[in-house]
Short mmCIF file of C-alpha atoms in Angstrom, two decimals:
data_model
loop_
_atom_site.label_atom_id
_atom_site.label_comp_id
_atom_site.label_asym_id
_atom_site.label_seq_id
_atom_site.Cartn_x
_atom_site.Cartn_y
_atom_site.Cartn_z
CA MET A 1 3.00 14.17 -22.88
CA TRP A 2 6.52 14.59 -21.43
CA LEU A 3 7.52 10.81 -20.96
CA ILE A 4 7.74 10.11 -24.85
CA ASN A 5 8.35 13.32 -26.42
CA SER A 6 11.19 15.58 -23.66
CA SER A 7 14.47 14.17 -22.98
CA ILE A 8 14.01 14.84 -18.93
CA GLY A 9 10.87 11.88 -19.62
CA ARG A 10 12.74 9.69 -21.69
CA LYS A 11 15.66 9.53 -19.34
CA VAL A 12 12.54 8.94 -16.34
CA VAL A 13 11.50 5.53 -18.53
CA MET A 14 14.64 4.06 -18.97
CA SER A 15 15.01 4.73 -15.01
CA VAL A 16 11.83 3.02 -13.90
CA THR A 17 12.40 1.06 -16.15
CA GLY A 18 16.23 0.31 -15.65
CA MET A 19 15.16 0.01 -12.44
CA ALA A 20 12.62 -2.59 -12.01
CA LEU A 21 14.16 -5.09 -14.30
CA ILE A 22 17.10 -5.34 -12.07
CA LEU A 23 14.32 -5.61 -9.24
CA PHE A 24 13.91 -9.11 -11.63
CA MET A 25 16.51 -10.06 -12.00
CA THR A 26 17.14 -10.04 -8.21
CA PHE A 27 14.57 -12.89 -7.71
CA HIS A 28 16.07 -14.24 -11.16
CA CYS A 29 19.35 -14.55 -9.15
CA CYS A 30 17.70 -15.62 -5.79
CA MET A 31 16.05 -18.99 -8.41
CA ASN A 32 19.36 -19.63 -9.77
CA LEU A 33 20.97 -19.88 -6.58
CA VAL A 34 18.34 -22.94 -5.66
CA ALA A 35 19.40 -24.09 -8.26
CA LEU A 36 22.47 -25.65 -6.74
CA PHE A 37 21.15 -27.15 -4.27
CA SER A 38 17.63 -28.45 -4.96
CA ALA A 39 17.38 -30.06 -8.36
CA GLU A 40 13.91 -30.34 -6.97
CA GLY A 41 13.28 -26.99 -5.22
CA TYR A 42 14.89 -25.47 -8.90
CA ASN A 43 12.11 -27.71 -10.24
CA MET A 44 8.89 -26.83 -7.44
CA ILE A 45 10.37 -23.13 -8.63
CA CYS A 46 10.22 -23.92 -12.57
CA GLU A 47 6.41 -25.23 -12.18
CA LEU A 48 5.19 -22.45 -9.91
CA LEU A 49 6.50 -20.35 -12.46
CA GLY A 50 5.06 -22.47 -15.42
CA ALA A 51 2.28 -21.23 -18.51
CA ASN A 52 0.34 -20.01 -16.13
CA TRP A 53 -2.05 -17.45 -16.53
CA TYR A 54 -0.18 -15.17 -14.13
CA ALA A 55 3.23 -16.04 -15.63
CA VAL A 56 2.55 -15.76 -18.63
CA ALA A 57 1.08 -12.16 -17.58
CA ALA A 58 3.93 -10.59 -15.45
CA THR A 59 6.48 -12.10 -18.40
CA ILE A 60 4.13 -10.00 -21.64
CA GLY A 61 4.76 -7.15 -18.72
CA LEU A 62 8.29 -8.57 -18.04
CA GLY A 63 9.20 -7.91 -21.88
CA ALA A 64 7.80 -4.93 -22.39
CA LEU A 65 9.06 -3.28 -20.05
CA ALA A 66 12.75 -4.59 -21.86
CA VAL A 67 11.50 -3.42 -25.56
CA CYS A 68 10.90 0.20 -23.65
CA HIS A 69 14.00 0.01 -21.84
CA ILE A 70 16.02 -0.66 -25.12
CA VAL A 71 13.93 1.83 -27.44
CA TYR A 72 14.37 5.15 -25.41
CA ALA A 73 17.70 3.82 -25.15
CA PHE A 74 18.20 3.67 -29.45
CA ILE A 75 15.78 7.43 -29.65
CA LEU A 76 18.43 9.17 -26.79
CA THR A 77 21.20 7.98 -28.58
CA ALA A 78 20.64 8.71 -31.70
CA GLN A 79 19.58 11.97 -30.06
CA ASN A 80 22.57 12.73 -28.39
CA ARG A 81 24.18 11.72 -31.53
CA ARG A 82 22.24 14.57 -33.33
CA ALA A 83 22.90 16.86 -30.98
CA ARG A 84 26.77 16.65 -31.82
CA GLY A 85 26.49 16.32 -35.22
CA ASN A 86 30.23 16.93 -36.65
CA GLU A 87 31.68 16.90 -33.88
CA ARG A 88 31.06 13.67 -33.01
CA TYR A 89 34.06 12.80 -35.40
CA ALA A 90 36.32 15.01 -33.47
CA VAL A 91 39.18 13.47 -32.50
CA THR A 92 39.21 14.51 -28.77
CA ALA A 93 40.85 13.23 -25.60
CA LYS A 94 38.79 11.06 -22.66
CA PRO A 95 36.84 12.82 -20.43
CA GLU A 96 38.99 12.20 -16.87
CA LYS A 97 35.89 11.62 -15.01
CA VAL A 98 33.57 9.77 -17.55
CA GLU A 99 33.31 6.17 -16.37
CA TRP A 100 34.60 3.77 -19.36
CA ALA A 101 30.98 1.98 -19.21
CA SER A 102 29.16 5.21 -19.88
CA GLN A 103 31.15 6.30 -23.35
CA ASN A 104 30.11 2.34 -24.44
CA MET A 105 26.10 2.10 -23.03
CA LEU A 106 25.31 1.47 -26.27
CA VAL A 107 27.80 -1.07 -28.18
CA LEU A 108 27.53 -2.58 -23.78
CA GLY A 109 23.63 -2.75 -24.26
CA ILE A 110 23.43 -4.49 -27.41
CA ILE A 111 26.33 -7.21 -26.28
CA VAL A 112 23.12 -7.65 -23.13
CA LEU A 113 20.75 -8.11 -25.81
CA LEU A 114 21.58 -10.48 -27.90
CA GLY A 115 22.69 -12.05 -24.60
CA LEU A 116 19.09 -11.61 -23.61
CA VAL A 117 18.14 -13.43 -26.94
CA LEU A 118 19.73 -16.29 -26.86
CA HIS A 119 18.95 -17.00 -22.99
CA LEU A 120 15.24 -16.27 -23.71
CA PHE A 121 15.72 -19.59 -26.56
CA ASN A 122 17.56 -21.59 -24.42
CA PHE A 123 15.20 -21.16 -20.93
CA TRP A 124 11.80 -19.69 -21.88
CA TYR A 125 11.59 -21.24 -25.37
CA ASN A 126 12.42 -24.37 -23.86
CA MET A 127 10.24 -24.16 -20.96
CA MET A 128 7.58 -21.38 -20.34
CA PHE A 129 6.81 -21.91 -24.41
CA ALA A 130 7.16 -24.94 -24.34
CA GLU A 131 4.29 -25.35 -22.00
CA LEU A 132 2.50 -22.91 -23.92
CA PHE A 133 2.28 -24.66 -27.45
CA PRO A 134 3.57 -28.73 -26.89
CA SER A 135 1.85 -29.14 -30.73
CA LEU A 136 5.50 -26.60 -31.91
CA HIS A 137 7.91 -28.18 -29.44
CA PHE A 138 9.41 -31.68 -29.07
CA ASP A 139 11.39 -31.81 -25.22
CA PRO A 140 9.53 -34.29 -23.79
CA ALA A 141 9.88 -32.45 -20.30
CA PRO A 142 9.73 -28.98 -20.63
CA ALA A 143 8.97 -28.26 -17.23
CA ASP A 144 12.43 -29.92 -16.57
CA GLY A 145 14.70 -26.74 -15.87
CA PHE A 146 17.40 -28.29 -13.36
CA GLY A 147 17.84 -30.15 -16.93
CA LYS A 148 18.28 -27.24 -19.16
CA ILE A 149 20.92 -25.84 -16.85
CA VAL A 150 22.89 -28.39 -16.35
CA THR A 151 22.24 -29.64 -20.15
CA THR A 152 23.57 -25.80 -20.92
CA PHE A 153 26.45 -24.50 -19.38
CA GLY A 154 28.01 -28.80 -20.07
CA ASN A 155 28.75 -26.63 -23.23
CA PRO A 156 31.77 -24.48 -23.22
CA VAL A 157 30.17 -22.61 -25.84
CA TYR A 158 27.68 -21.49 -23.83
CA VAL A 159 29.50 -21.12 -20.73
CA VAL A 160 31.61 -18.47 -22.72
CA LEU A 161 28.50 -16.75 -23.94
CA TYR A 162 26.97 -16.21 -20.50
CA VAL A 163 30.26 -15.19 -18.98
CA VAL A 164 30.38 -12.43 -21.68
CA TRP A 165 27.55 -11.54 -21.04
CA ILE A 166 27.69 -11.01 -17.05
CA VAL A 167 30.40 -9.30 -17.32
CA ALA A 168 28.41 -6.34 -20.22
CA LEU A 169 25.34 -6.60 -17.36
CA TRP A 170 27.77 -5.82 -15.11
CA PHE A 171 29.25 -2.83 -16.92
CA HIS A 172 26.40 -1.44 -17.53
CA LEU A 173 24.53 -2.02 -14.74
CA SER A 174 27.10 -0.76 -12.16
CA HIS A 175 27.05 2.79 -14.32
CA GLY A 176 23.07 1.69 -15.17
CA PHE A 177 21.91 2.54 -11.06
CA TRP A 178 23.69 5.59 -10.14
CA SER A 179 22.37 7.21 -13.08
CA ALA A 180 19.07 5.93 -12.71
CA MET A 181 18.89 7.98 -9.40
CA GLN A 182 20.12 10.52 -10.19
CA THR A 183 17.53 10.56 -12.70
CA VAL A 184 15.72 10.61 -10.80
CA GLY A 185 16.13 13.37 -8.32
CA VAL A 186 18.56 12.51 -6.64
CA ASN A 187 21.52 14.49 -6.81
CA GLY A 188 22.43 15.40 -3.84
CA LYS A 189 26.04 14.87 -3.44
CA VAL A 190 26.19 12.87 -0.19
CA TRP A 191 23.38 10.79 -0.20
CA PHE A 192 25.10 10.22 -4.77
CA ASN A 193 28.18 9.28 -3.83
CA ARG A 194 26.09 6.57 -1.31
CA TRP A 195 23.78 5.54 -3.74
CA LYS A 196 26.66 5.17 -6.63
CA THR A 197 28.66 3.11 -3.75
CA ILE A 198 25.58 0.56 -3.56
CA GLY A 199 25.03 0.50 -6.33
CA LEU A 200 28.44 -1.05 -7.58
CA VAL A 201 28.21 -3.21 -4.95
CA TYR A 202 24.60 -4.57 -4.94
CA VAL A 203 24.84 -4.90 -8.82
CA THR A 204 29.13 -6.69 -8.36
CA LEU A 205 26.75 -9.43 -5.52
CA LEU A 206 24.18 -9.59 -8.30
CA MET A 207 26.09 -10.83 -10.83
CA LEU A 208 28.13 -12.99 -9.13
CA GLY A 209 25.08 -15.21 -8.07
CA PHE A 210 24.59 -14.80 -11.43
CA LEU A 211 28.32 -15.99 -12.89
CA VAL A 212 29.14 -18.76 -9.46
CA VAL A 213 25.67 -20.40 -10.64
CA VAL A 214 27.00 -20.67 -14.78
CA LEU A 215 30.57 -22.13 -13.76
CA ALA A 216 29.40 -24.48 -10.64
CA PHE A 217 27.33 -26.08 -13.14
CA ALA A 218 30.20 -25.56 -15.71
CA PHE A 219 32.87 -27.46 -13.12
CA HIS A 220 30.14 -30.70 -11.89
CA CYS A 221 30.64 -28.60 -8.22
CA ALA A 222 26.98 -27.34 -7.41
CA PRO A 223 26.44 -29.93 -4.41
CA SER A 224 22.41 -30.52 -6.31
CA LEU A 225 24.94 -32.46 -8.64
CA CYS A 226 25.86 -34.44 -6.26
CA ALA A 227 22.69 -34.97 -4.62
CA ALA A 228 21.30 -35.97 -8.00
#
């Protein structure tokens, strides 16, 4: 199958899965912003998206997308390194029109992956996993998502780690967005430049949304904390 066996097919898979993950992150960001204004509203969303069959199915689907994206990223990176052969050890000048993120996508991807593991442990494991397997978990209130946010971002170490993660995500996605559009066929100079600008603005606003939540709870200035 060409989606698996050809380099173009692998790039298409990476592009489609990447865009799907960006859409999920958009939903996740909107959900997180609710926590700034209402603890009850955020916990209501957490309860709706708890250990229901559709939430579990969506989690499995999301996990499959993430795994495909990561696996294909490593395959393409290894393929590119083999294609370059010994030339990758040669000392060359930095290409003028190649972005820093483009040259460091693997490193950024590893940071993003490590941040994802940390995030899954802090929230998914302590919430949905706790509901699915209550006998293996000692938290008496796994549905208290707002409490998880307060506890997590009350720890300065987690705040720094999340800020680093968000910055790495910005670099990774700002390049990945327009690269994905190019892969799926947006090659015209006019629309390519437009999509590149749209992607940069969109990803910046998306990452700012996540960053605002982290810093608001880190410095105890979220309106929902005053109302709690």
